[in-house]
Amino acid sequence: MTRAVLTHPRLVSLEGGEGAGKTTAIAAIRACLQARGHEVVLTREPGGTPLAERIRDLLLDPRGEKLEAETELLLMFAARAQHVRQVVRPALQRGAYVVSDRFTDSSYAYQGHGRGLDAEWIAELERRAVGLKPGLTLLLDLDVREGRARISGRDLWPDRIEREQDDFFERVRAGFRQRAAAEPERFRVVDAGRPPAEVGAAVDAALAAWLDGQA
Ligand code: Z5A
């Protein structure tokens, strides 16, 4: 049986590399949606439910045995399957907007482009375990070294993925940009190399224009 991945207009995702400024952007998205009278559910991946947050801890813990790329991918989708069923779909069904700090595009970028896993396998997991994708994805695009510089002062104890080398993050960034170019109707790319207030304003403008286009 062929399973489709349905685009949901009230599911909005935020993507980007490390230190891209997703926290500022999420505040701008929430303010813009609430000003229009919408209920907003903010969530994140990996995570978003108690079980998925425990999977997140496993994924990001730098201690212990090496996590194989395939294990990493399957854990990302285990967390996502739980998150979609317990949080995302119920919220969408009652009419709320769901704003997710990362969603399936991160798996294509990190596990596909970054780790070199087969995109067809990821697409199959997306069809079977997720079944929906955002109507709007805001990609905060930032130079890899700039992003690393931003978080270097913050993270005394970098997580497992943050310990990767620059070439890994360059592949991830290229992966995100490639996906944005392939689906221009879904993606809006925001230059995240500007000061926080400017990035927030650009996110707000992109979201407002997209919402006006839906009306
Ligand atoms: N991952 C995956 O591999 N596969 C998947 O399917 C999924 C995820 C879903 C955890 O995600 C990791 O999981 C992530 C991808 C992987 N690994 N990495 N790397 P996460 O989203 O929780 O982790 P993150 O991307 O590393 O978050 P982050 O580093 O916190 O990035 P951020 O949220 O975009 O940044 P921020 O907290 O808003 O800002 C970071 C710092 O930069 C902070 O000190 C700010 O004050 C500063 N900042 C922010 N904006 C600016 C501007 N505009 N100018 C100057 N300084 C700024």
Coordinates of C-alpha atoms and ligand atoms in Angstrom, one line a residue:
M1 CA 0.0 0.0 0.0
T2 CA 1.3 3.5 -0.9
R3 CA 1.1 5.9 1.9
A4 CA 1.0 9.6 1.2
V5 CA 2.7 12.4 3.1
L6 CA 0.0 15.1 3.5
T7 CA 0.9 18.8 3.8
H8 CA -0.8 20.4 6.7
P9 CA -1.3 24.2 6.5
R10 CA -1.3 24.7 10.2
L11 CA 2.0 22.8 10.8
V12 CA 4.9 25.2 10.7
S13 CA 8.5 24.1 11.2
L14 CA 11.7 25.9 11.9
E15 CA 15.0 24.4 10.6
G16 CA 18.6 25.4 10.5
G17 CA 22.1 24.6 11.7
E18 CA 23.5 25.1 15.2
G19 CA 23.2 28.6 16.7
A20 CA 21.0 29.8 13.9
G21 CA 18.7 31.6 16.3
K22 CA 15.7 29.4 16.4
T23 CA 14.8 30.6 19.9
T24 CA 14.3 34.2 18.7
A25 CA 12.5 33.0 15.6
I26 CA 10.0 30.9 17.6
A27 CA 9.1 33.9 19.7
A28 CA 8.4 35.9 16.6
I29 CA 6.3 33.1 15.1
R30 CA 4.2 32.7 18.3
A31 CA 3.6 36.5 18.5
C32 CA 2.5 36.7 14.9
L33 CA 0.1 33.8 15.1
Q34 CA -1.4 34.9 18.5
A35 CA -1.9 38.4 17.2
R36 CA -4.2 36.9 14.6
G37 CA -6.1 35.1 17.3
H38 CA -4.8 31.5 16.8
E39 CA -4.0 28.9 19.4
V40 CA -0.3 28.1 19.1
V41 CA 1.4 24.9 20.3
L42 CA 5.1 25.2 20.5
T43 CA 7.0 21.9 20.4
R44 CA 10.4 20.5 19.3
E45 CA 12.2 17.5 17.8
P46 CA 13.6 15.3 18.8
G47 CA 11.3 15.5 21.8
G48 CA 7.9 17.0 22.5
T49 CA 6.5 14.2 24.7
P50 CA 8.0 12.7 27.9
L51 CA 9.0 9.5 26.0
A52 CA 10.4 11.4 23.0
E53 CA 12.4 13.6 25.4
R54 CA 13.9 10.5 26.9
I55 CA 14.9 9.4 23.4
R56 CA 16.3 12.9 22.8
D57 CA 18.5 12.4 25.9
L58 CA 19.8 9.1 24.5
L59 CA 20.5 10.8 21.1
L60 CA 22.4 13.8 22.5
D61 CA 24.3 12.1 25.3
P62 CA 28.0 12.1 24.3
R63 CA 28.9 9.4 26.8
G64 CA 28.8 5.6 26.3
E65 CA 29.1 3.5 23.2
K66 CA 29.2 4.9 19.7
L67 CA 25.7 5.5 18.3
E68 CA 25.6 4.0 14.8
A69 CA 24.1 6.3 12.0
E70 CA 21.3 3.8 11.4
T71 CA 20.4 3.7 15.1
E72 CA 20.4 7.5 15.2
L73 CA 18.0 7.7 12.3
L74 CA 15.6 5.1 13.8
L75 CA 15.6 6.8 17.2
M76 CA 14.8 10.1 15.5
F77 CA 11.8 8.5 13.8
A78 CA 10.8 6.6 17.0
A79 CA 10.6 10.0 18.8
R80 CA 8.8 11.6 15.8
A81 CA 6.2 8.8 15.6
Q82 CA 5.4 9.4 19.2
H83 CA 5.4 13.1 18.9
V84 CA 3.2 13.2 15.8
R85 CA 0.5 10.9 17.4
Q86 CA 0.6 12.3 20.9
V87 CA 1.0 16.0 20.3
V88 CA 1.0 17.2 16.7
R89 CA -2.1 15.5 15.2
P90 CA -4.4 16.2 18.3
A91 CA -3.4 19.9 18.3
L92 CA -4.0 20.2 14.5
Q93 CA -7.3 18.4 14.8
R94 CA -8.6 20.9 17.4
G95 CA -7.6 23.8 15.1
A96 CA -4.4 24.9 16.7
Y97 CA -1.2 25.9 14.8
V98 CA 1.7 23.7 15.7
V99 CA 5.1 25.3 15.5
S100 CA 7.9 22.7 15.7
D101 CA 11.5 23.5 16.4
R102 CA 12.8 21.0 13.8
F103 CA 10.8 18.3 12.0
T104 CA 11.5 15.6 9.3
D105 CA 13.7 17.9 7.2
S106 CA 16.3 17.7 9.9
S107 CA 16.5 13.9 9.4
Y108 CA 17.0 14.4 5.7
A109 CA 19.7 17.0 6.4
Y110 CA 21.5 15.4 9.3
Q111 CA 21.1 11.7 8.8
G112 CA 20.8 11.9 5.0
H113 CA 23.3 14.5 3.9
G114 CA 25.4 14.6 7.1
R115 CA 25.7 10.9 7.8
G116 CA 25.2 9.7 4.2
L117 CA 22.1 7.5 4.8
D118 CA 19.8 6.7 1.9
A119 CA 17.2 9.4 1.3
E120 CA 14.7 6.7 0.0
W121 CA 14.9 5.0 3.4
I122 CA 14.2 8.3 5.1
A123 CA 11.3 8.9 2.8
E124 CA 9.9 5.5 3.5
L125 CA 10.0 6.2 7.3
E126 CA 8.4 9.6 6.7
R127 CA 5.5 7.9 4.8
R128 CA 5.0 5.2 7.4
A129 CA 5.8 6.8 10.7
V130 CA 4.9 10.4 10.1
G131 CA 2.5 10.9 7.2
L132 CA 2.4 14.7 7.3
K133 CA 4.7 17.6 6.6
P134 CA 4.6 21.3 7.3
G135 CA 2.7 23.8 5.1
L136 CA 5.5 26.2 5.9
T137 CA 9.1 25.6 6.8
L138 CA 11.3 28.5 7.8
L139 CA 15.0 27.7 7.2
L140 CA 17.4 29.9 9.2
D141 CA 20.4 29.8 7.0
L142 CA 23.8 30.6 8.6
D143 CA 27.5 30.2 7.9
V144 CA 28.7 27.1 9.8
R145 CA 31.6 28.8 11.5
E146 CA 29.4 31.7 12.6
G147 CA 26.9 29.3 14.1
R148 CA 29.6 27.4 15.9
A149 CA 31.1 30.7 17.3
R150 CA 27.7 31.7 18.6
I151 CA 27.3 28.5 20.6
S152 CA 30.9 28.0 21.7
G153 CA 30.5 30.5 24.6
R154 CA 27.3 28.8 25.7
D155 CA 28.1 25.1 25.6
L156 CA 30.7 24.0 28.2
W157 CA 29.7 20.4 27.5
P158 CA 28.7 20.1 23.8
D159 CA 26.2 17.3 23.0
R160 CA 27.0 14.3 20.8
I161 CA 26.0 15.9 17.5
E162 CA 27.6 19.3 18.4
R163 CA 30.9 17.4 18.6
E164 CA 30.9 16.7 14.9
Q165 CA 33.4 18.5 12.6
D166 CA 32.7 21.5 10.3
D167 CA 32.6 19.3 7.2
F168 CA 29.6 17.4 8.7
F169 CA 27.8 20.7 9.3
E170 CA 28.6 21.9 5.8
R171 CA 26.9 18.9 4.4
V172 CA 23.9 19.5 6.6
R173 CA 23.7 23.1 5.5
A174 CA 23.9 22.1 1.8
G175 CA 21.2 19.5 2.5
F176 CA 18.8 22.0 3.9
R177 CA 19.5 24.5 1.1
Q178 CA 18.9 21.7 -1.5
R179 CA 15.6 20.8 0.1
A180 CA 14.5 24.5 0.1
A181 CA 15.4 24.8 -3.5
A182 CA 13.4 21.7 -4.4
E183 CA 10.3 22.8 -2.6
P184 CA 10.1 26.6 -2.9
E185 CA 6.4 26.7 -2.2
R186 CA 6.9 25.2 1.3
F187 CA 10.3 26.8 2.3
R188 CA 11.2 30.4 3.1
V189 CA 14.9 30.9 3.6
V190 CA 15.9 33.6 6.1
D191 CA 19.4 35.0 6.3
A192 CA 20.2 34.3 9.9
G193 CA 23.6 36.1 9.8
R194 CA 22.0 39.4 10.8
P195 CA 21.3 40.7 14.4
P196 CA 18.5 38.9 16.3
A197 CA 16.0 41.7 15.9
E198 CA 16.4 41.7 12.1
V199 CA 16.1 37.9 11.9
G200 CA 13.0 38.1 14.1
A201 CA 11.5 40.8 11.8
A202 CA 12.4 38.7 8.6
V203 CA 10.7 35.6 10.2
D204 CA 7.6 37.7 11.1
A205 CA 7.4 39.1 7.5
A206 CA 7.8 35.7 5.9
L207 CA 5.1 34.2 8.1
A208 CA 2.7 37.1 7.7
A209 CA 3.1 37.0 3.9
W210 CA 2.5 33.2 3.9
L211 CA -0.6 33.5 6.1
D212 CA -2.0 36.3 3.9
G213 CA -1.5 34.0 0.9
Q214 CA -3.5 31.2 2.6
A215 CA -6.5 33.5 3.4
Ligands
Z5A1 N1 18.6 16.4 14.8 C1 18.9 15.4 13.9 O1 20.1 15.1 13.7 N2 17.9 14.8 13.2 C2 16.6 15.1 13.4 O2 15.7 14.5 12.7 C3 16.3 16.1 14.4 C4 17.3 16.7 15.0 C5 14.9 16.5 14.6 C6 19.2 18.9 18.6 O3 18.4 19.8 18.0 C7 20.1 18.2 17.6 O4 19.3 17.1 16.9 C8 20.6 19.1 16.5 C9 20.0 18.5 15.2 C10 19.7 17.0 15.6 N3 22.0 19.0 16.6 N4 22.8 19.8 16.2 N5 23.7 20.4 16.0 P1 18.3 21.3 18.6 O5 17.5 22.1 17.7 O6 17.9 21.2 20.0 O7 19.8 21.8 18.7 P2 20.6 22.9 18.0 O8 20.3 23.2 16.6 O9 22.0 22.6 18.3 O10 20.0 24.2 18.8 P3 20.8 25.5 19.1 O11 22.3 25.3 19.0 O12 20.4 25.9 20.4 O13 20.4 26.4 18.0 P4 19.3 27.5 17.9 O14 18.1 27.1 18.8 O15 19.0 27.9 16.5 O16 20.0 28.8 18.6 P5 19.6 29.7 19.8 O17 19.5 29.0 21.1 O18 18.4 30.5 19.4 O19 20.9 30.6 19.8 C11 22.2 30.1 20.0 C12 23.1 31.2 20.5 O20 23.3 32.1 19.5 C13 22.6 31.9 21.7 O21 23.7 32.2 22.6 C14 22.0 33.2 21.1 O22 22.1 34.3 22.0 C15 22.9 33.4 19.9 N6 22.3 34.0 18.8 C16 21.0 33.7 18.3 N7 20.7 34.5 17.3 C17 21.8 35.3 17.1 C18 22.0 36.4 16.2 N8 21.1 36.7 15.2 N9 23.2 37.0 16.3 C19 24.1 36.7 17.2 N10 23.9 35.7 18.1 C20 22.8 35.1 18.1

